[in-house]
């Protein structure tokens, strides 16, 4: 597989495993991951101008306005490390974002990780994230060796502010309303690749690798 030139977007509901599978692909194949959610959370933590603007939106589980989101992705995609390859994790999330992306970058595939709503709540309420390196854990499906401590860097694990049940429900309804239409959008452009996101992460990763290999040869 030519990972030197592979521009992908990862679609799917909250908790589908976009971050988990992106990180596996980054570690194993070296593709850079661009996560808009991670960028917004970093801005909130650092209390930048952007962070102050988006803080309450993230806490409520809504979507950040298109113009802000498009601007940060456009800027990030101008860096040299993502000239040939990238995974966009969590962008685009609206038709307007997808139309904007089409104007400033080409795309090899839109990968949609399918997971049912009832599994999502289980995944997100058990999620823990490393404050230092961003590694993703789950209390049941991927517990750290020592509770509260990152296996990789020893950093502290925390619960994301938007993983509370009411906020997850708001994120899910934003997903169904604004983001799910992108599945049809990319299907029409013949770049949609659907992956069952419900098995364990290793199985999902292997299905992704085998399907993307075939898909890009077409
Ligand atoms: P973002 O950070 O992108 O959140 P999200 O889309 O809700 O997705 P998550 O990160 O919650 O889920 P994931 O699919 O990455 O799952 P993960 O791998 O962690 O966005 C946050 C917020 O930022 C948004 O609400 C919005 O406000 C804003 N935002 C971001 N992008 C935006 C945009 N483009 N436009 C506007 N606003 C934007 O896995 C979840 C859990 O499940 C983990 O515990 C993991 O260990 C476990 N798990 C994962 N896969 C498996 C598996 N196969 N088997 C068992 N357990 C698994
Ligand atoms: Mg994520
Ligand atoms: Zn860590």
Tab-separated table of C-alpha atoms and ligand atoms in Angstrom:
chain	number	residue	atom	x	y	z
A	1	UNK	CA	0.000	0.000	0.000
A	2	UNK	CA	1.325	3.428	-0.898
A	3	UNK	CA	1.051	5.285	2.383
A	4	UNK	CA	3.237	8.048	0.925
A	5	UNK	CA	0.165	9.419	-0.751
A	6	UNK	CA	-3.056	8.765	1.118
A	7	UNK	CA	-5.493	11.499	2.061
A	8	UNK	CA	-8.289	10.188	4.217
A	9	UNK	CA	-11.138	11.511	6.268
A	10	UNK	CA	-12.573	9.531	9.170
A	11	UNK	CA	-16.336	9.845	9.538
A	12	UNK	CA	-18.566	8.292	12.144
A	13	UNK	CA	-20.486	9.136	15.277
A	14	UNK	CA	-18.864	10.125	18.572
A	15	UNK	CA	-17.249	7.028	20.070
A	16	UNK	CA	-17.016	5.223	16.717
A	17	UNK	CA	-13.273	4.793	17.248
A	18	UNK	CA	-12.025	7.524	14.890
A	19	UNK	CA	-9.330	8.600	17.360
A	20	UNK	CA	-8.406	5.030	18.349
A	21	UNK	CA	-7.971	3.795	14.761
A	22	UNK	CA	-6.229	7.035	13.655
A	23	UNK	CA	-3.661	6.609	16.398
A	24	UNK	CA	-3.045	2.968	15.368
A	25	UNK	CA	-2.558	4.053	11.744
A	26	UNK	CA	-0.228	6.865	12.798
A	27	UNK	CA	1.877	4.526	14.955
A	28	UNK	CA	2.033	1.650	12.477
A	29	UNK	CA	2.046	3.408	9.088
A	30	UNK	CA	3.207	6.904	9.970
A	31	UNK	CA	0.271	8.847	8.535
A	32	UNK	CA	-0.188	12.159	10.359
A	33	UNK	CA	-3.490	12.550	12.252
A	34	UNK	CA	-5.305	15.876	12.301
A	35	UNK	CA	-8.053	15.865	14.939
A	36	UNK	CA	-10.172	19.011	15.098
A	37	UNK	CA	-11.536	17.869	18.475
A	38	UNK	CA	-7.967	17.593	19.868
A	39	UNK	CA	-7.098	21.017	18.412
A	40	UNK	CA	-10.138	22.625	20.051
A	41	UNK	CA	-9.474	20.917	23.408
A	42	UNK	CA	-5.841	22.102	23.316
A	43	UNK	CA	-7.021	25.666	22.609
A	44	UNK	CA	-9.461	25.490	25.548
A	45	UNK	CA	-6.713	24.206	27.853
A	46	UNK	CA	-4.312	26.957	26.771
A	47	UNK	CA	-7.069	29.597	27.013
A	48	UNK	CA	-6.243	31.023	23.586
A	49	UNK	CA	-8.670	33.332	21.785
A	50	UNK	CA	-10.017	30.321	19.879
A	51	UNK	CA	-10.280	28.336	23.112
A	52	UNK	CA	-12.382	31.005	24.799
A	53	UNK	CA	-14.720	31.090	21.791
A	54	UNK	CA	-15.281	27.333	21.605
A	55	UNK	CA	-15.213	26.287	25.271
A	56	UNK	CA	-18.956	26.510	25.934
A	57	UNK	CA	-19.810	24.897	22.572
A	58	UNK	CA	-17.666	21.843	23.337
A	59	UNK	CA	-19.058	21.595	26.862
A	60	UNK	CA	-22.613	21.581	25.471
A	61	UNK	CA	-21.827	19.024	22.749
A	62	UNK	CA	-22.690	21.367	19.860
A	63	UNK	CA	-20.689	22.015	16.707
A	64	UNK	CA	-18.163	24.843	16.399
A	65	UNK	CA	-19.198	27.303	13.629
A	66	UNK	CA	-18.053	26.294	10.142
A	67	UNK	CA	-15.935	29.373	9.441
A	68	UNK	CA	-13.787	28.891	12.567
A	69	UNK	CA	-13.386	25.162	11.934
A	70	UNK	CA	-12.620	25.528	8.242
A	71	UNK	CA	-10.007	28.221	8.972
A	72	UNK	CA	-8.005	26.084	11.419
A	73	UNK	CA	-8.057	23.025	9.133
A	74	UNK	CA	-7.067	25.055	6.092
A	75	UNK	CA	-4.126	26.502	8.022
A	76	UNK	CA	-3.062	23.075	9.356
A	77	UNK	CA	-3.227	21.550	5.860
A	78	UNK	CA	-0.718	24.132	4.638
A	79	UNK	CA	2.049	22.568	6.789
A	80	UNK	CA	4.638	20.486	4.887
A	81	UNK	CA	4.123	17.272	6.931
A	82	UNK	CA	0.638	16.763	5.454
A	83	UNK	CA	1.354	17.658	1.836
A	84	UNK	CA	1.135	14.012	0.657
A	85	UNK	CA	-0.830	12.168	3.330
A	86	UNK	CA	-3.078	12.707	6.301
A	87	UNK	CA	-6.019	11.421	8.294
A	88	UNK	CA	-8.605	14.068	9.075
A	89	UNK	CA	-10.257	12.806	12.271
A	90	UNK	CA	-13.556	14.594	12.899
A	91	UNK	CA	-13.510	16.968	9.926
A	92	UNK	CA	-15.569	17.641	7.858
A	93	UNK	CA	-18.701	17.388	9.973
A	94	UNK	CA	-21.100	19.457	7.852
A	95	UNK	CA	-21.794	19.735	4.117
A	96	UNK	CA	-20.380	23.281	4.168
A	97	UNK	CA	-17.102	21.967	5.657
A	98	UNK	CA	-16.957	19.197	3.041
A	99	UNK	CA	-17.493	21.701	0.209
A	100	UNK	CA	-14.744	23.920	1.652
A	101	UNK	CA	-12.326	20.993	1.979
A	102	UNK	CA	-12.922	20.053	-1.659
A	103	UNK	CA	-11.667	23.498	-2.618
A	104	UNK	CA	-8.340	23.278	-0.786
A	105	UNK	CA	-7.426	19.579	-0.858
A	106	UNK	CA	-8.009	16.426	-2.845
A	107	UNK	CA	-9.194	13.250	-1.093
A	108	UNK	CA	-8.591	9.518	-1.625
A	109	UNK	CA	-11.283	8.092	0.644
A	110	UNK	CA	-13.909	8.984	3.231
A	111	UNK	CA	-13.939	6.152	5.765
A	112	UNK	CA	-17.158	5.779	7.705
A	113	UNK	CA	-16.960	3.790	10.963
A	114	UNK	CA	-20.431	2.467	11.711
A	115	UNK	CA	-21.446	1.960	15.349
A	116	UNK	CA	-24.958	1.863	16.831
A	117	UNK	CA	-26.053	4.499	19.343
A	118	UNK	CA	-26.377	2.073	22.295
A	119	UNK	CA	-22.713	1.001	22.050
A	120	UNK	CA	-21.625	4.644	21.859
A	121	UNK	CA	-22.826	5.490	25.340
A	122	UNK	CA	-20.948	2.508	26.792
A	123	UNK	CA	-17.779	3.508	24.951
A	124	UNK	CA	-17.829	7.178	25.870
A	125	UNK	CA	-18.776	6.875	29.512
A	126	UNK	CA	-15.871	4.405	30.002
A	127	UNK	CA	-13.321	6.470	28.066
A	128	UNK	CA	-10.176	7.836	29.732
A	129	UNK	CA	-7.628	10.016	27.928
A	130	UNK	CA	-3.985	10.784	28.797
A	131	UNK	CA	-3.519	14.441	29.662
A	132	UNK	CA	0.080	14.379	28.391
A	133	UNK	CA	0.189	12.267	25.210
A	134	UNK	CA	-3.513	11.903	24.259
A	135	UNK	CA	-3.533	8.080	24.343
A	136	UNK	CA	-7.096	6.704	24.511
A	137	UNK	CA	-8.210	4.061	27.044
A	138	UNK	CA	-11.442	2.418	28.104
A	139	UNK	CA	-12.164	1.142	31.607
A	140	UNK	CA	-13.504	-2.169	30.222
A	141	UNK	CA	-12.174	-2.693	26.681
A	142	UNK	CA	-8.729	-1.103	27.088
A	143	UNK	CA	-7.859	-0.506	30.733
A	144	UNK	CA	-4.438	0.942	31.600
A	145	UNK	CA	-2.066	-1.347	33.579
A	146	UNK	CA	-2.251	0.993	36.569
A	147	UNK	CA	-5.551	2.779	37.190
A	148	UNK	CA	-5.449	6.465	36.278
A	149	UNK	CA	-1.931	6.258	34.770
A	150	UNK	CA	-0.972	6.192	31.058
A	151	UNK	CA	0.901	3.004	30.020
A	152	UNK	CA	2.902	4.916	27.419
A	153	UNK	CA	4.081	8.059	29.187
A	154	UNK	CA	2.997	7.801	32.843
A	155	UNK	CA	0.686	10.817	32.405
A	156	UNK	CA	-2.576	11.308	34.272
A	157	UNK	CA	-5.777	9.886	32.734
A	158	UNK	CA	-8.886	12.064	32.762
A	159	UNK	CA	-12.547	11.914	31.750
A	160	UNK	CA	-13.400	14.225	28.854
A	161	UNK	CA	-15.710	17.016	29.917
A	162	UNK	CA	-18.171	16.161	27.100
A	163	UNK	CA	-18.430	12.439	27.945
A	164	UNK	CA	-21.278	12.957	30.441
A	165	UNK	CA	-24.482	11.194	29.417
A	166	UNK	CA	-26.513	14.379	28.625
A	167	UNK	CA	-23.646	15.826	26.581
A	168	UNK	CA	-23.151	12.568	24.669
A	169	UNK	CA	-26.840	12.722	23.712
A	170	UNK	CA	-26.406	16.289	22.408
A	171	UNK	CA	-23.322	15.221	20.399
A	172	UNK	CA	-25.243	12.287	18.948
A	173	UNK	CA	-28.117	14.476	17.815
A	174	UNK	CA	-25.662	16.967	16.247
A	175	UNK	CA	-24.096	13.982	14.481
A	176	UNK	CA	-27.381	12.656	13.092
A	177	UNK	CA	-28.533	16.105	11.979
A	178	UNK	CA	-25.344	17.653	10.552
A	179	UNK	CA	-22.762	14.936	9.923
A	180	UNK	CA	-24.617	11.802	8.843
A	181	UNK	CA	-25.658	13.437	5.512
A	182	UNK	CA	-21.950	13.339	4.563
A	183	UNK	CA	-22.250	9.576	4.060
A	184	UNK	CA	-24.530	10.145	1.049
A	185	UNK	CA	-22.412	13.122	-0.037
A	186	UNK	CA	-19.220	11.034	-0.279
A	187	UNK	CA	-21.030	8.008	-1.665
A	188	UNK	CA	-22.122	10.141	-4.625
A	189	UNK	CA	-18.493	11.136	-5.164
A	190	UNK	CA	-17.478	7.433	-5.160
A	191	UNK	CA	-14.983	7.830	-2.315
A	192	UNK	CA	-17.006	6.280	0.526
A	193	UNK	CA	-15.596	3.258	2.359
A	194	UNK	CA	-17.752	1.757	5.113
A	195	UNK	CA	-16.216	-0.168	8.020
A	196	UNK	CA	-18.053	-1.933	10.841
A	197	UNK	CA	-16.710	-0.110	13.905
A	198	UNK	CA	-18.328	-2.364	16.490
A	199	UNK	CA	-15.815	-5.263	16.892
A	200	UNK	CA	-12.639	-4.892	18.993
A	201	UNK	CA	-10.127	-2.261	17.847
A	202	UNK	CA	-7.619	-4.747	16.380
A	203	UNK	CA	-10.372	-6.309	14.201
A	204	UNK	CA	-11.575	-2.873	13.085
A	205	UNK	CA	-8.000	-1.835	12.259
A	206	UNK	CA	-7.392	-5.005	10.192
A	207	UNK	CA	-10.679	-4.574	8.303
A	208	UNK	CA	-9.726	-0.961	7.582
A	209	UNK	CA	-6.264	-1.924	6.268
A	210	UNK	CA	-7.534	-4.679	4.002
A	211	UNK	CA	-10.445	-2.633	2.634
A	212	UNK	CA	-8.459	0.559	2.053
A	213	UNK	CA	-5.800	-1.425	0.174
A	214	UNK	CA	-8.402	-2.806	-2.248
A	215	UNK	CA	-10.222	0.492	-2.455
A	216	UNK	CA	-7.162	2.528	-3.467
A	217	UNK	CA	-6.189	-0.033	-6.136
A	218	UNK	CA	-9.550	0.376	-7.862
B	1	LIG	P1	-14.244	15.101	18.740
B	1	LIG	O1	-13.123	15.103	19.687
B	1	LIG	O2	-13.980	14.817	17.312
B	1	LIG	O3	-15.381	14.132	19.295
B	1	LIG	P2	-16.353	13.102	18.581
B	1	LIG	O4	-16.585	13.166	17.121
B	1	LIG	O5	-17.557	13.164	19.426
B	1	LIG	O6	-15.608	11.789	18.644
B	1	LIG	P3	-14.913	11.155	19.891
B	1	LIG	O7	-13.523	11.658	20.013
B	1	LIG	O8	-15.802	11.272	21.088
B	1	LIG	O9	-14.954	9.620	19.453
B	1	LIG	P4	-13.932	8.771	18.574
B	1	LIG	O10	-14.674	8.291	17.369
B	1	LIG	O11	-12.636	9.464	18.359
B	1	LIG	O12	-13.768	7.525	19.556
B	1	LIG	P5	-12.486	7.028	20.401
B	1	LIG	O13	-11.488	6.404	19.483
B	1	LIG	O14	-12.008	8.056	21.353
B	1	LIG	O15	-14.980	16.522	18.821
B	1	LIG	C1	-15.283	17.107	20.081
B	1	LIG	C2	-16.053	18.384	19.896
B	1	LIG	O16	-15.253	19.332	19.130
B	1	LIG	C3	-17.361	18.287	19.105
B	1	LIG	O17	-18.434	17.904	19.940
B	1	LIG	C4	-17.496	19.706	18.553
B	1	LIG	O18	-17.976	20.571	19.546
B	1	LIG	C5	-16.064	20.082	18.236
B	1	LIG	N1	-15.667	19.761	16.851
B	1	LIG	C6	-14.703	18.885	16.470
B	1	LIG	N2	-14.600	18.826	15.127
B	1	LIG	C7	-15.541	19.684	14.655
B	1	LIG	C8	-15.946	20.056	13.339
B	1	LIG	N3	-15.370	19.517	12.248
B	1	LIG	N4	-16.937	20.965	13.213
B	1	LIG	C9	-17.532	21.519	14.295
B	1	LIG	N5	-17.203	21.205	15.565
B	1	LIG	C10	-16.212	20.301	15.735
B	1	LIG	O19	-13.180	5.815	21.222
B	1	LIG	C11	-14.150	6.066	22.224
B	1	LIG	C12	-13.986	5.039	23.350
B	1	LIG	O20	-14.284	3.734	22.878
B	1	LIG	C13	-12.570	4.950	23.934
B	1	LIG	O21	-12.663	4.698	25.299
B	1	LIG	C14	-11.942	3.754	23.200
B	1	LIG	O22	-10.953	3.110	23.989
B	1	LIG	C15	-13.154	2.873	22.995
B	1	LIG	N6	-13.080	2.144	21.718
B	1	LIG	C16	-12.815	2.691	20.499
B	1	LIG	N7	-12.836	1.744	19.555
B	1	LIG	C17	-13.144	0.580	20.195
B	1	LIG	C18	-13.341	-0.748	19.744
B	1	LIG	N8	-13.222	-1.082	18.439
B	1	LIG	N9	-13.667	-1.706	20.652
B	1	LIG	C19	-13.799	-1.386	21.953
B	1	LIG	N10	-13.622	-0.148	22.463
B	1	LIG	C20	-13.310	0.841	21.572
B	2	LIG	MG1	-11.873	11.343	18.900
B	3	LIG	ZN1	0.281	9.300	27.895
